[in-house]
mmCIF file with all atom_site columns, C-alpha atoms in Angstrom:
data_model
loop_
_atom_site.group_PDB
_atom_site.id
_atom_site.type_symbol
_atom_site.label_atom_id
_atom_site.label_alt_id
_atom_site.label_comp_id
_atom_site.label_asym_id
_atom_site.label_entity_id
_atom_site.label_seq_id
_atom_site.pdbx_PDB_ins_code
_atom_site.Cartn_x
_atom_site.Cartn_y
_atom_site.Cartn_z
_atom_site.occupancy
_atom_site.B_iso_or_equiv
_atom_site.pdbx_formal_charge
_atom_site.auth_seq_id
_atom_site.auth_comp_id
_atom_site.auth_asym_id
_atom_site.auth_atom_id
_atom_site.pdbx_PDB_model_num
ATOM 1   C CA . UNK A 1 1   ? 0.000  0.000   0.000   1.00 46.00 ? 209 UNK A CA 1
ATOM 2   C CA . UNK A 1 2   ? 1.646  3.301   -1.074  1.00 44.00 ? 210 UNK A CA 1
ATOM 3   C CA . UNK A 1 3   ? 0.120  5.242   1.832   1.00 44.00 ? 211 UNK A CA 1
ATOM 4   C CA . UNK A 1 4   ? 1.643  2.859   4.384   1.00 49.00 ? 212 UNK A CA 1
ATOM 5   C CA . UNK A 1 5   ? 5.023  3.318   2.684   1.00 45.00 ? 213 UNK A CA 1
ATOM 6   C CA . UNK A 1 6   ? 4.621  7.094   2.838   1.00 42.00 ? 214 UNK A CA 1
ATOM 7   C CA . UNK A 1 7   ? 3.682  6.916   6.528   1.00 45.00 ? 215 UNK A CA 1
ATOM 8   C CA . UNK A 1 8   ? 6.779  4.815   7.299   1.00 47.00 ? 216 UNK A CA 1
ATOM 9   C CA . UNK A 1 9   ? 9.090  7.186   5.445   1.00 48.00 ? 217 UNK A CA 1
ATOM 10  C CA . UNK A 1 10  ? 7.452  10.178  7.099   1.00 45.00 ? 218 UNK A CA 1
ATOM 11  C CA . UNK A 1 11  ? 7.805  8.675   10.588  1.00 49.00 ? 219 UNK A CA 1
ATOM 12  C CA . UNK A 1 12  ? 11.479 7.853   10.174  1.00 46.00 ? 220 UNK A CA 1
ATOM 13  C CA . UNK A 1 13  ? 12.342 11.138  8.470   1.00 45.00 ? 221 UNK A CA 1
ATOM 14  C CA . UNK A 1 14  ? 10.629 13.264  11.115  1.00 45.00 ? 222 UNK A CA 1
ATOM 15  C CA . UNK A 1 15  ? 12.653 11.608  13.856  1.00 42.00 ? 223 UNK A CA 1
ATOM 16  C CA . UNK A 1 16  ? 16.043 11.240  12.223  1.00 41.00 ? 224 UNK A CA 1
ATOM 17  C CA . UNK A 1 17  ? 16.295 14.378  10.074  1.00 40.00 ? 225 UNK A CA 1
ATOM 18  C CA . UNK A 1 18  ? 17.785 17.186  12.192  1.00 40.00 ? 226 UNK A CA 1
ATOM 19  C CA . UNK A 1 19  ? 16.010 20.511  11.808  1.00 40.00 ? 227 UNK A CA 1
ATOM 20  C CA . UNK A 1 20  ? 18.238 22.793  13.888  1.00 39.00 ? 228 UNK A CA 1
ATOM 21  C CA . UNK A 1 21  ? 17.910 25.658  11.377  1.00 39.00 ? 229 UNK A CA 1
ATOM 22  C CA . UNK A 1 22  ? 14.115 25.595  11.570  1.00 42.00 ? 230 UNK A CA 1
ATOM 23  C CA . UNK A 1 23  ? 14.307 25.527  15.373  1.00 41.00 ? 231 UNK A CA 1
ATOM 24  C CA . UNK A 1 24  ? 16.556 28.597  15.594  1.00 42.00 ? 232 UNK A CA 1
ATOM 25  C CA . UNK A 1 25  ? 14.456 30.515  13.033  1.00 43.00 ? 233 UNK A CA 1
ATOM 26  C CA . UNK A 1 26  ? 11.263 29.638  14.902  1.00 44.00 ? 234 UNK A CA 1
ATOM 27  C CA . UNK A 1 27  ? 12.814 30.757  18.203  1.00 44.00 ? 235 UNK A CA 1
ATOM 28  C CA . UNK A 1 28  ? 13.808 34.119  16.650  1.00 44.00 ? 236 UNK A CA 1
ATOM 29  C CA . UNK A 1 29  ? 10.274 34.528  15.287  1.00 44.00 ? 237 UNK A CA 1
ATOM 30  C CA . UNK A 1 30  ? 8.726  33.851  18.712  1.00 41.00 ? 238 UNK A CA 1
ATOM 31  C CA . UNK A 1 31  ? 10.992 36.483  20.321  1.00 43.00 ? 239 UNK A CA 1
ATOM 32  C CA . UNK A 1 32  ? 9.769  39.042  17.779  1.00 45.00 ? 240 UNK A CA 1
ATOM 33  C CA . UNK A 1 33  ? 6.176  38.005  18.279  1.00 46.00 ? 241 UNK A CA 1
ATOM 34  C CA . UNK A 1 34  ? 5.939  36.480  14.803  1.00 43.00 ? 242 UNK A CA 1
ATOM 35  C CA . UNK A 1 35  ? 4.677  33.053  14.015  1.00 42.00 ? 243 UNK A CA 1
ATOM 36  C CA . UNK A 1 36  ? 5.256  31.079  10.874  1.00 39.00 ? 244 UNK A CA 1
ATOM 37  C CA . UNK A 1 37  ? 4.245  27.555  9.932   1.00 39.00 ? 245 UNK A CA 1
ATOM 38  C CA . UNK A 1 38  ? 6.982  24.943  10.236  1.00 39.00 ? 246 UNK A CA 1
ATOM 39  C CA . UNK A 1 39  ? 8.617  23.944  6.987   1.00 39.00 ? 247 UNK A CA 1
ATOM 40  C CA . UNK A 1 40  ? 8.785  20.375  5.762   1.00 37.00 ? 248 UNK A CA 1
ATOM 41  C CA . UNK A 1 41  ? 12.078 18.595  6.269   1.00 37.00 ? 249 UNK A CA 1
ATOM 42  C CA . UNK A 1 42  ? 14.180 18.585  3.052   1.00 37.00 ? 250 UNK A CA 1
ATOM 43  C CA . UNK A 1 43  ? 14.269 14.789  3.052   1.00 37.00 ? 251 UNK A CA 1
ATOM 44  C CA . UNK A 1 44  ? 10.482 14.720  2.780   1.00 35.00 ? 252 UNK A CA 1
ATOM 45  C CA . UNK A 1 45  ? 10.225 16.982  -0.254  1.00 36.00 ? 253 UNK A CA 1
ATOM 46  C CA . UNK A 1 46  ? 10.348 14.124  -2.770  1.00 38.00 ? 254 UNK A CA 1
ATOM 47  C CA . UNK A 1 47  ? 7.990  11.912  -0.755  1.00 42.00 ? 255 UNK A CA 1
ATOM 48  C CA . UNK A 1 48  ? 5.295  14.564  -0.429  1.00 44.00 ? 256 UNK A CA 1
ATOM 49  C CA . UNK A 1 49  ? 5.358  15.433  -4.127  1.00 51.00 ? 257 UNK A CA 1
ATOM 50  C CA . UNK A 1 50  ? 5.090  11.817  -5.293  1.00 56.00 ? 258 UNK A CA 1
ATOM 51  C CA . UNK A 1 51  ? 3.233  9.396   -3.003  1.00 56.00 ? 259 UNK A CA 1
ATOM 52  C CA . UNK A 1 52  ? 4.037  6.546   -5.414  1.00 53.00 ? 260 UNK A CA 1
ATOM 53  C CA . UNK A 1 53  ? 7.773  6.504   -4.797  1.00 68.00 ? 261 UNK A CA 1
ATOM 54  C CA . UNK A 1 54  ? 9.852  3.603   -6.013  1.00 83.00 ? 262 UNK A CA 1
ATOM 55  C CA . UNK A 1 55  ? 11.165 0.895   -3.742  1.00 80.00 ? 263 UNK A CA 1
ATOM 56  C CA . UNK A 1 56  ? 14.697 2.030   -4.632  1.00 85.00 ? 264 UNK A CA 1
ATOM 57  C CA . UNK A 1 57  ? 13.947 5.549   -3.300  1.00 88.00 ? 265 UNK A CA 1
ATOM 58  C CA . UNK A 1 58  ? 12.487 4.060   -0.131  1.00 86.00 ? 266 UNK A CA 1
ATOM 59  C CA . UNK A 1 59  ? 15.509 1.791   0.416   1.00 89.00 ? 267 UNK A CA 1
ATOM 60  C CA . UNK A 1 60  ? 17.867 4.723   -0.232  1.00 90.00 ? 268 UNK A CA 1
ATOM 61  C CA . UNK A 1 61  ? 16.053 6.829   2.387   1.00 90.00 ? 269 UNK A CA 1
ATOM 62  C CA . UNK A 1 62  ? 16.449 4.044   4.963   1.00 91.00 ? 270 UNK A CA 1
ATOM 63  C CA . UNK A 1 63  ? 20.153 3.772   4.086   1.00 91.00 ? 271 UNK A CA 1
ATOM 64  C CA . UNK A 1 64  ? 20.467 7.530   4.641   1.00 91.00 ? 272 UNK A CA 1
ATOM 65  C CA . UNK A 1 65  ? 18.820 7.189   8.059   1.00 89.00 ? 273 UNK A CA 1
ATOM 66  C CA . UNK A 1 66  ? 21.187 4.352   9.022   1.00 91.00 ? 274 UNK A CA 1
ATOM 67  C CA . UNK A 1 67  ? 24.157 6.478   7.887   1.00 91.00 ? 275 UNK A CA 1
ATOM 68  C CA . UNK A 1 68  ? 22.904 9.407   10.005  1.00 88.00 ? 276 UNK A CA 1
ATOM 69  C CA . UNK A 1 69  ? 22.513 7.085   12.976  1.00 86.00 ? 277 UNK A CA 1
ATOM 70  C CA . UNK A 1 70  ? 26.045 5.692   12.585  1.00 87.00 ? 278 UNK A CA 1
ATOM 71  C CA . UNK A 1 71  ? 27.571 9.170   12.120  1.00 87.00 ? 279 UNK A CA 1
ATOM 72  C CA . UNK A 1 72  ? 25.582 10.776  14.944  1.00 76.00 ? 280 UNK A CA 1
ATOM 73  C CA . UNK A 1 73  ? 27.561 12.800  17.458  1.00 66.00 ? 281 UNK A CA 1
ATOM 74  C CA . UNK A 1 74  ? 24.675 12.504  19.913  1.00 62.00 ? 282 UNK A CA 1
ATOM 75  C CA . UNK A 1 75  ? 25.757 11.290  23.376  1.00 58.00 ? 283 UNK A CA 1
ATOM 76  C CA . UNK A 1 76  ? 25.119 7.671   24.368  1.00 60.00 ? 284 UNK A CA 1
ATOM 77  C CA . UNK A 1 77  ? 21.411 6.901   24.525  1.00 62.00 ? 285 UNK A CA 1
ATOM 78  C CA . UNK A 1 78  ? 21.016 4.828   27.660  1.00 75.00 ? 286 UNK A CA 1
ATOM 79  C CA . UNK A 1 79  ? 19.529 7.192   30.248  1.00 84.00 ? 287 UNK A CA 1
ATOM 80  C CA . UNK A 1 80  ? 15.855 7.677   30.899  1.00 89.00 ? 288 UNK A CA 1
ATOM 81  C CA . UNK A 1 81  ? 15.800 11.461  30.598  1.00 84.00 ? 289 UNK A CA 1
ATOM 82  C CA . UNK A 1 82  ? 14.499 14.240  28.390  1.00 84.00 ? 290 UNK A CA 1
ATOM 83  C CA . UNK A 1 83  ? 17.074 16.469  26.707  1.00 77.00 ? 291 UNK A CA 1
ATOM 84  C CA . UNK A 1 84  ? 15.421 19.708  25.642  1.00 75.00 ? 292 UNK A CA 1
ATOM 85  C CA . UNK A 1 85  ? 18.651 20.932  24.025  1.00 73.00 ? 293 UNK A CA 1
ATOM 86  C CA . UNK A 1 86  ? 18.432 18.238  21.368  1.00 70.00 ? 294 UNK A CA 1
ATOM 87  C CA . UNK A 1 87  ? 16.061 18.930  18.501  1.00 64.00 ? 295 UNK A CA 1
ATOM 88  C CA . UNK A 1 88  ? 15.271 15.325  17.650  1.00 71.00 ? 296 UNK A CA 1
ATOM 89  C CA . UNK A 1 89  ? 11.853 14.366  18.960  1.00 77.00 ? 297 UNK A CA 1
ATOM 90  C CA . UNK A 1 90  ? 12.983 10.983  20.273  1.00 86.00 ? 298 UNK A CA 1
ATOM 91  C CA . UNK A 1 91  ? 14.993 12.679  23.051  1.00 82.00 ? 299 UNK A CA 1
ATOM 92  C CA . UNK A 1 92  ? 12.395 15.390  23.786  1.00 85.00 ? 300 UNK A CA 1
ATOM 93  C CA . UNK A 1 93  ? 9.517  12.943  24.255  1.00 91.00 ? 301 UNK A CA 1
ATOM 94  C CA . UNK A 1 94  ? 7.984  12.113  27.637  1.00 93.00 ? 302 UNK A CA 1
ATOM 95  C CA . UNK A 1 95  ? 8.662  8.540   26.575  1.00 95.00 ? 303 UNK A CA 1
ATOM 96  C CA . UNK A 1 96  ? 12.187 8.948   25.117  1.00 93.00 ? 304 UNK A CA 1
ATOM 97  C CA . UNK A 1 97  ? 13.767 6.358   22.880  1.00 93.00 ? 305 UNK A CA 1
ATOM 98  C CA . UNK A 1 98  ? 17.052 5.639   21.146  1.00 91.00 ? 306 UNK A CA 1
ATOM 99  C CA . UNK A 1 99  ? 17.739 3.908   17.882  1.00 91.00 ? 307 UNK A CA 1
ATOM 100 C CA . UNK A 1 100 ? 19.700 0.767   17.273  1.00 91.00 ? 308 UNK A CA 1
ATOM 101 C CA . UNK A 1 101 ? 20.357 -0.832  13.935  1.00 94.00 ? 309 UNK A CA 1
ATOM 102 C CA . UNK A 1 102 ? 18.288 -3.922  13.185  1.00 95.00 ? 310 UNK A CA 1
ATOM 103 C CA . UNK A 1 103 ? 20.579 -5.963  10.886  1.00 95.00 ? 311 UNK A CA 1
ATOM 104 C CA . UNK A 1 104 ? 19.438 -8.931  8.805   1.00 94.00 ? 312 UNK A CA 1
ATOM 105 C CA . UNK A 1 105 ? 21.671 -10.072 5.927   1.00 92.00 ? 313 UNK A CA 1
ATOM 106 C CA . UNK A 1 106 ? 18.759 -11.883 4.231   1.00 90.00 ? 314 UNK A CA 1
ATOM 107 C CA . UNK A 1 107 ? 16.744 -8.676  3.878   1.00 92.00 ? 315 UNK A CA 1
ATOM 108 C CA . UNK A 1 108 ? 16.933 -5.575  1.681   1.00 92.00 ? 316 UNK A CA 1
ATOM 109 C CA . UNK A 1 109 ? 17.554 -3.145  3.241   1.00 93.00 ? 317 UNK A CA 1
ATOM 110 C CA . UNK A 1 110 ? 19.817 -5.201  5.524   1.00 94.00 ? 318 UNK A CA 1
ATOM 111 C CA . UNK A 1 111 ? 19.967 -2.401  8.128   1.00 95.00 ? 319 UNK A CA 1
ATOM 112 C CA . UNK A 1 112 ? 16.880 -0.632  9.486   1.00 96.00 ? 320 UNK A CA 1
ATOM 113 C CA . UNK A 1 113 ? 16.838 1.851   12.404  1.00 95.00 ? 321 UNK A CA 1
ATOM 114 C CA . UNK A 1 114 ? 14.700 0.456   15.220  1.00 96.00 ? 322 UNK A CA 1
ATOM 115 C CA . UNK A 1 115 ? 13.479 2.321   18.295  1.00 95.00 ? 323 UNK A CA 1
ATOM 116 C CA . UNK A 1 116 ? 14.218 1.138   21.846  1.00 95.00 ? 324 UNK A CA 1
ATOM 117 C CA . UNK A 1 117 ? 12.399 2.747   24.787  1.00 96.00 ? 325 UNK A CA 1
ATOM 118 C CA . UNK A 1 118 ? 14.795 4.263   27.341  1.00 95.00 ? 326 UNK A CA 1
ATOM 119 C CA . UNK A 1 119 ? 12.318 4.326   30.231  1.00 96.00 ? 327 UNK A CA 1
ATOM 120 C CA . UNK A 1 120 ? 10.167 1.737   31.925  1.00 96.00 ? 328 UNK A CA 1
ATOM 121 C CA . UNK A 1 121 ? 7.847  4.518   33.048  1.00 97.00 ? 329 UNK A CA 1
ATOM 122 C CA . UNK A 1 122 ? 7.338  7.970   31.525  1.00 96.00 ? 330 UNK A CA 1
ATOM 123 C CA . UNK A 1 123 ? 8.880  11.350  32.229  1.00 94.00 ? 331 UNK A CA 1
ATOM 124 C CA . UNK A 1 124 ? 6.642  13.499  34.429  1.00 94.00 ? 332 UNK A CA 1
ATOM 125 C CA . UNK A 1 125 ? 6.554  16.908  32.663  1.00 92.00 ? 333 UNK A CA 1
ATOM 126 C CA . UNK A 1 126 ? 6.405  18.796  35.991  1.00 94.00 ? 334 UNK A CA 1
ATOM 127 C CA . UNK A 1 127 ? 9.280  17.068  37.790  1.00 93.00 ? 335 UNK A CA 1
ATOM 128 C CA . UNK A 1 128 ? 11.203 15.864  34.697  1.00 92.00 ? 336 UNK A CA 1
ATOM 129 C CA . UNK A 1 129 ? 11.721 12.569  36.575  1.00 94.00 ? 337 UNK A CA 1
ATOM 130 C CA . UNK A 1 130 ? 10.604 9.081   35.598  1.00 95.00 ? 338 UNK A CA 1
ATOM 131 C CA . UNK A 1 131 ? 7.111  8.212   36.829  1.00 96.00 ? 339 UNK A CA 1
ATOM 132 C CA . UNK A 1 132 ? 6.501  4.468   36.925  1.00 96.00 ? 340 UNK A CA 1
ATOM 133 C CA . UNK A 1 133 ? 2.733  4.805   37.391  1.00 96.00 ? 341 UNK A CA 1
ATOM 134 C CA . UNK A 1 134 ? 2.748  5.117   33.586  1.00 96.00 ? 342 UNK A CA 1
ATOM 135 C CA . UNK A 1 135 ? 4.530  2.924   31.042  1.00 97.00 ? 343 UNK A CA 1
ATOM 136 C CA . UNK A 1 136 ? 6.632  3.582   27.952  1.00 97.00 ? 344 UNK A CA 1
ATOM 137 C CA . UNK A 1 137 ? 5.819  1.191   25.160  1.00 97.00 ? 345 UNK A CA 1
ATOM 138 C CA . UNK A 1 138 ? 7.120  0.869   21.591  1.00 98.00 ? 346 UNK A CA 1
ATOM 139 C CA . UNK A 1 139 ? 5.084  2.055   18.615  1.00 97.00 ? 347 UNK A CA 1
ATOM 140 C CA . UNK A 1 140 ? 5.257  -0.472  15.795  1.00 98.00 ? 348 UNK A CA 1
ATOM 141 C CA . UNK A 1 141 ? 4.840  0.025   12.086  1.00 96.00 ? 349 UNK A CA 1
ATOM 142 C CA . UNK A 1 142 ? 4.877  -2.466  9.252   1.00 96.00 ? 350 UNK A CA 1
ATOM 143 C CA . UNK A 1 143 ? 7.581  -1.663  6.715   1.00 94.00 ? 351 UNK A CA 1
ATOM 144 C CA . UNK A 1 144 ? 7.965  -3.156  3.247   1.00 93.00 ? 352 UNK A CA 1
ATOM 145 C CA . UNK A 1 145 ? 11.239 -5.069  2.815   1.00 94.00 ? 353 UNK A CA 1
ATOM 146 C CA . UNK A 1 146 ? 12.569 -7.568  0.329   1.00 93.00 ? 354 UNK A CA 1
ATOM 147 C CA . UNK A 1 147 ? 13.457 -10.859 1.996   1.00 91.00 ? 355 UNK A CA 1
ATOM 148 C CA . UNK A 1 148 ? 15.516 -13.708 0.583   1.00 86.00 ? 356 UNK A CA 1
ATOM 149 C CA . UNK A 1 149 ? 13.086 -16.632 0.612   1.00 86.00 ? 357 UNK A CA 1
ATOM 150 C CA . UNK A 1 150 ? 13.170 -20.141 -0.720  1.00 83.00 ? 358 UNK A CA 1
ATOM 151 C CA . UNK A 1 151 ? 10.369 -20.824 -3.157  1.00 71.00 ? 359 UNK A CA 1
ATOM 152 C CA . UNK A 1 152 ? 9.866  -24.197 -4.829  1.00 65.00 ? 360 UNK A CA 1
ATOM 153 C CA . UNK A 1 153 ? 6.320  -25.142 -5.799  1.00 60.00 ? 361 UNK A CA 1
ATOM 154 C CA . UNK A 1 154 ? 4.984  -27.579 -8.325  1.00 59.00 ? 362 UNK A CA 1
ATOM 155 C CA . UNK A 1 155 ? 2.002  -26.928 -10.586 1.00 58.00 ? 363 UNK A CA 1
ATOM 156 C CA . UNK A 1 156 ? -0.450 -27.751 -7.789  1.00 60.00 ? 364 UNK A CA 1
ATOM 157 C CA . UNK A 1 157 ? 1.189  -25.375 -5.292  1.00 59.00 ? 365 UNK A CA 1
ATOM 158 C CA . UNK A 1 158 ? 2.872  -28.069 -3.186  1.00 62.00 ? 366 UNK A CA 1
ATOM 159 C CA . UNK A 1 159 ? 6.563  -28.267 -2.422  1.00 59.00 ? 367 UNK A CA 1
ATOM 160 C CA . UNK A 1 160 ? 7.909  -31.095 -4.617  1.00 59.00 ? 368 UNK A CA 1
ATOM 161 C CA . UNK A 1 161 ? 10.387 -33.506 -3.089  1.00 62.00 ? 369 UNK A CA 1
ATOM 162 C CA . UNK A 1 162 ? 13.860 -33.708 -4.561  1.00 60.00 ? 370 UNK A CA 1
ATOM 163 C CA . UNK A 1 163 ? 13.899 -30.200 -6.121  1.00 67.00 ? 371 UNK A CA 1
ATOM 164 C CA . UNK A 1 164 ? 16.437 -27.607 -5.046  1.00 74.00 ? 372 UNK A CA 1
ATOM 165 C CA . UNK A 1 165 ? 15.325 -24.415 -3.395  1.00 77.00 ? 373 UNK A CA 1
ATOM 166 C CA . UNK A 1 166 ? 15.506 -21.300 -5.570  1.00 78.00 ? 374 UNK A CA 1
ATOM 167 C CA . UNK A 1 167 ? 16.306 -18.343 -3.345  1.00 82.00 ? 375 UNK A CA 1
ATOM 168 C CA . UNK A 1 168 ? 14.567 -15.209 -4.503  1.00 88.00 ? 376 UNK A CA 1
ATOM 169 C CA . UNK A 1 169 ? 13.901 -11.793 -2.970  1.00 89.00 ? 377 UNK A CA 1
ATOM 170 C CA . UNK A 1 170 ? 10.218 -11.278 -2.271  1.00 92.00 ? 378 UNK A CA 1
ATOM 171 C CA . UNK A 1 171 ? 8.397  -8.245  -0.906  1.00 93.00 ? 379 UNK A CA 1
ATOM 172 C CA . UNK A 1 172 ? 7.122  -8.805  2.638   1.00 94.00 ? 380 UNK A CA 1
ATOM 173 C CA . UNK A 1 173 ? 5.924  -6.534  5.429   1.00 96.00 ? 381 UNK A CA 1
ATOM 174 C CA . UNK A 1 174 ? 8.068  -6.514  8.568   1.00 96.00 ? 382 UNK A CA 1
ATOM 175 C CA . UNK A 1 175 ? 7.084  -5.080  11.949  1.00 97.00 ? 383 UNK A CA 1
ATOM 176 C CA . UNK A 1 176 ? 9.637  -2.573  13.305  1.00 96.00 ? 384 UNK A CA 1
ATOM 177 C CA . UNK A 1 177 ? 9.512  -0.312  16.386  1.00 97.00 ? 385 UNK A CA 1
ATOM 178 C CA . UNK A 1 178 ? 9.557  3.289   15.111  1.00 95.00 ? 386 UNK A CA 1
ATOM 179 C CA . UNK A 1 179 ? 9.198  5.190   18.402  1.00 95.00 ? 387 UNK A CA 1
ATOM 180 C CA . UNK A 1 180 ? 7.804  5.013   21.928  1.00 96.00 ? 388 UNK A CA 1
ATOM 181 C CA . UNK A 1 181 ? 4.732  6.426   23.625  1.00 96.00 ? 389 UNK A CA 1
ATOM 182 C CA . UNK A 1 182 ? 3.425  6.734   27.131  1.00 96.00 ? 390 UNK A CA 1
ATOM 183 C CA . UNK A 1 183 ? 0.350  4.883   28.423  1.00 95.00 ? 391 UNK A CA 1
ATOM 184 C CA . UNK A 1 184 ? -1.450 4.770   31.782  1.00 90.00 ? 392 UNK A CA 1
#
């Protein structure tokens, strides 16, 4: 479904694409009493113009996100705390999360960023401390990937005995954690 693909790309891009320029411009505008609508992240420009993007474009965008994650100068993501100085929403959330790379050599793309909740509870916005009366849980999305699968069927649709497996990449949907949220 092209809309599900667009939603996946949008979710990843909004979290991993830094928008420090937009933040500083917005802060200047607020000081002057001006307001302006937020601009779309540059990485989303192609996706918003053409909802029927190719699989190659989608895979390239995931590779870009993995590259950003590997090259990130962000401090180690292991503490359950909110960092308001960072622009990325995953560290400003009341249910903060970090990304790790989900690697599977039999899948294209082989590397996909996957969210990992940093708190058991949620950050209380008044005390900025973890409150365990609430719970942080992952938000999952189904992403299209190509997986190396063995497919050998005879004319009737049964697996014939004695035939070798032909490995072929097939499109499948895979469930990946894309962020975290807080629940009561």
